[in-house]
Coordinates of C-alpha atoms in Angstrom, one line a residue:
M1 CA 9.1 -18.9 -22.2
H2 CA 8.4 -15.4 -23.7
L3 CA 4.7 -15.8 -22.9
L4 CA 5.8 -16.6 -19.3
L5 CA 7.9 -13.5 -19.2
A6 CA 5.2 -11.3 -20.8
A7 CA 2.5 -12.7 -18.3
A8 CA 5.0 -11.8 -15.5
L9 CA 5.7 -8.2 -16.7
L10 CA 2.1 -7.3 -17.7
P11 CA 0.9 -6.5 -14.0
I12 CA 4.0 -4.5 -13.3
G13 CA 3.6 -2.6 -16.6
L14 CA 0.0 -1.9 -15.9
A15 CA 0.8 -0.7 -12.4
V16 CA 3.5 1.6 -13.6
I17 CA 1.1 3.0 -16.1
L18 CA -1.8 3.2 -13.8
G19 CA 0.3 4.6 -11.0
R20 CA 1.9 7.3 -13.4
G21 CA 5.4 6.3 -12.4
E22 CA 5.2 7.3 -8.8
P23 CA 6.4 4.4 -6.6
A24 CA 3.9 4.6 -3.9
K25 CA 1.0 4.7 -6.3
T26 CA 2.6 1.8 -8.2
I27 CA 2.9 -0.3 -5.1
S28 CA -0.7 0.6 -4.4
C29 CA -1.9 -0.4 -7.6
L30 CA 0.0 -3.7 -7.6
G31 CA -1.6 -4.6 -4.1
L32 CA -5.0 -3.8 -5.3
M33 CA -4.4 -6.1 -8.3
G34 CA -3.2 -8.8 -6.1
V35 CA -6.4 -8.4 -3.8
V36 CA -8.7 -8.5 -7.0
C37 CA -6.9 -11.5 -8.2
A38 CA -7.2 -13.4 -4.8
I39 CA -11.0 -12.6 -4.8
A40 CA -11.4 -13.9 -8.4
V41 CA -9.4 -17.1 -7.6
A42 CA -11.5 -17.7 -4.6
T43 CA -14.7 -17.4 -6.3
L44 CA -13.7 -19.5 -9.2
L45 CA -12.6 -22.3 -6.9
G46 CA -15.8 -22.1 -5.0
A47 CA -17.9 -22.3 -8.1
A48 CA -15.7 -25.3 -9.3
R49 CA -16.1 -27.2 -6.0
R50 CA -20.0 -26.4 -6.2
R51 CA -20.1 -27.7 -9.6
I52 CA -18.3 -31.1 -9.0
G53 CA -20.2 -31.6 -5.8
M54 CA -17.3 -31.0 -3.1
G55 CA -19.0 -27.8 -1.6
P56 CA -20.8 -27.5 1.5
S57 CA -23.8 -29.8 2.0
T58 CA -27.3 -28.1 1.5
G59 CA -28.9 -30.5 3.9
G60 CA -31.1 -32.5 1.6
A61 CA -32.5 -35.7 2.9

């Protein structure tokens, strides 16, 4: 349970530190982290699909 709490609070703590405590910068930093995480997850899912053969067809005969 403590590990889950730490994993949830880590991005918030990083955003506060990177945003230097200013609310607008902190929210912007959290938004940017969310976008980066979404891109990373999409990339990993695409790689996993290709690896197990569920990706788009390459048109092989």
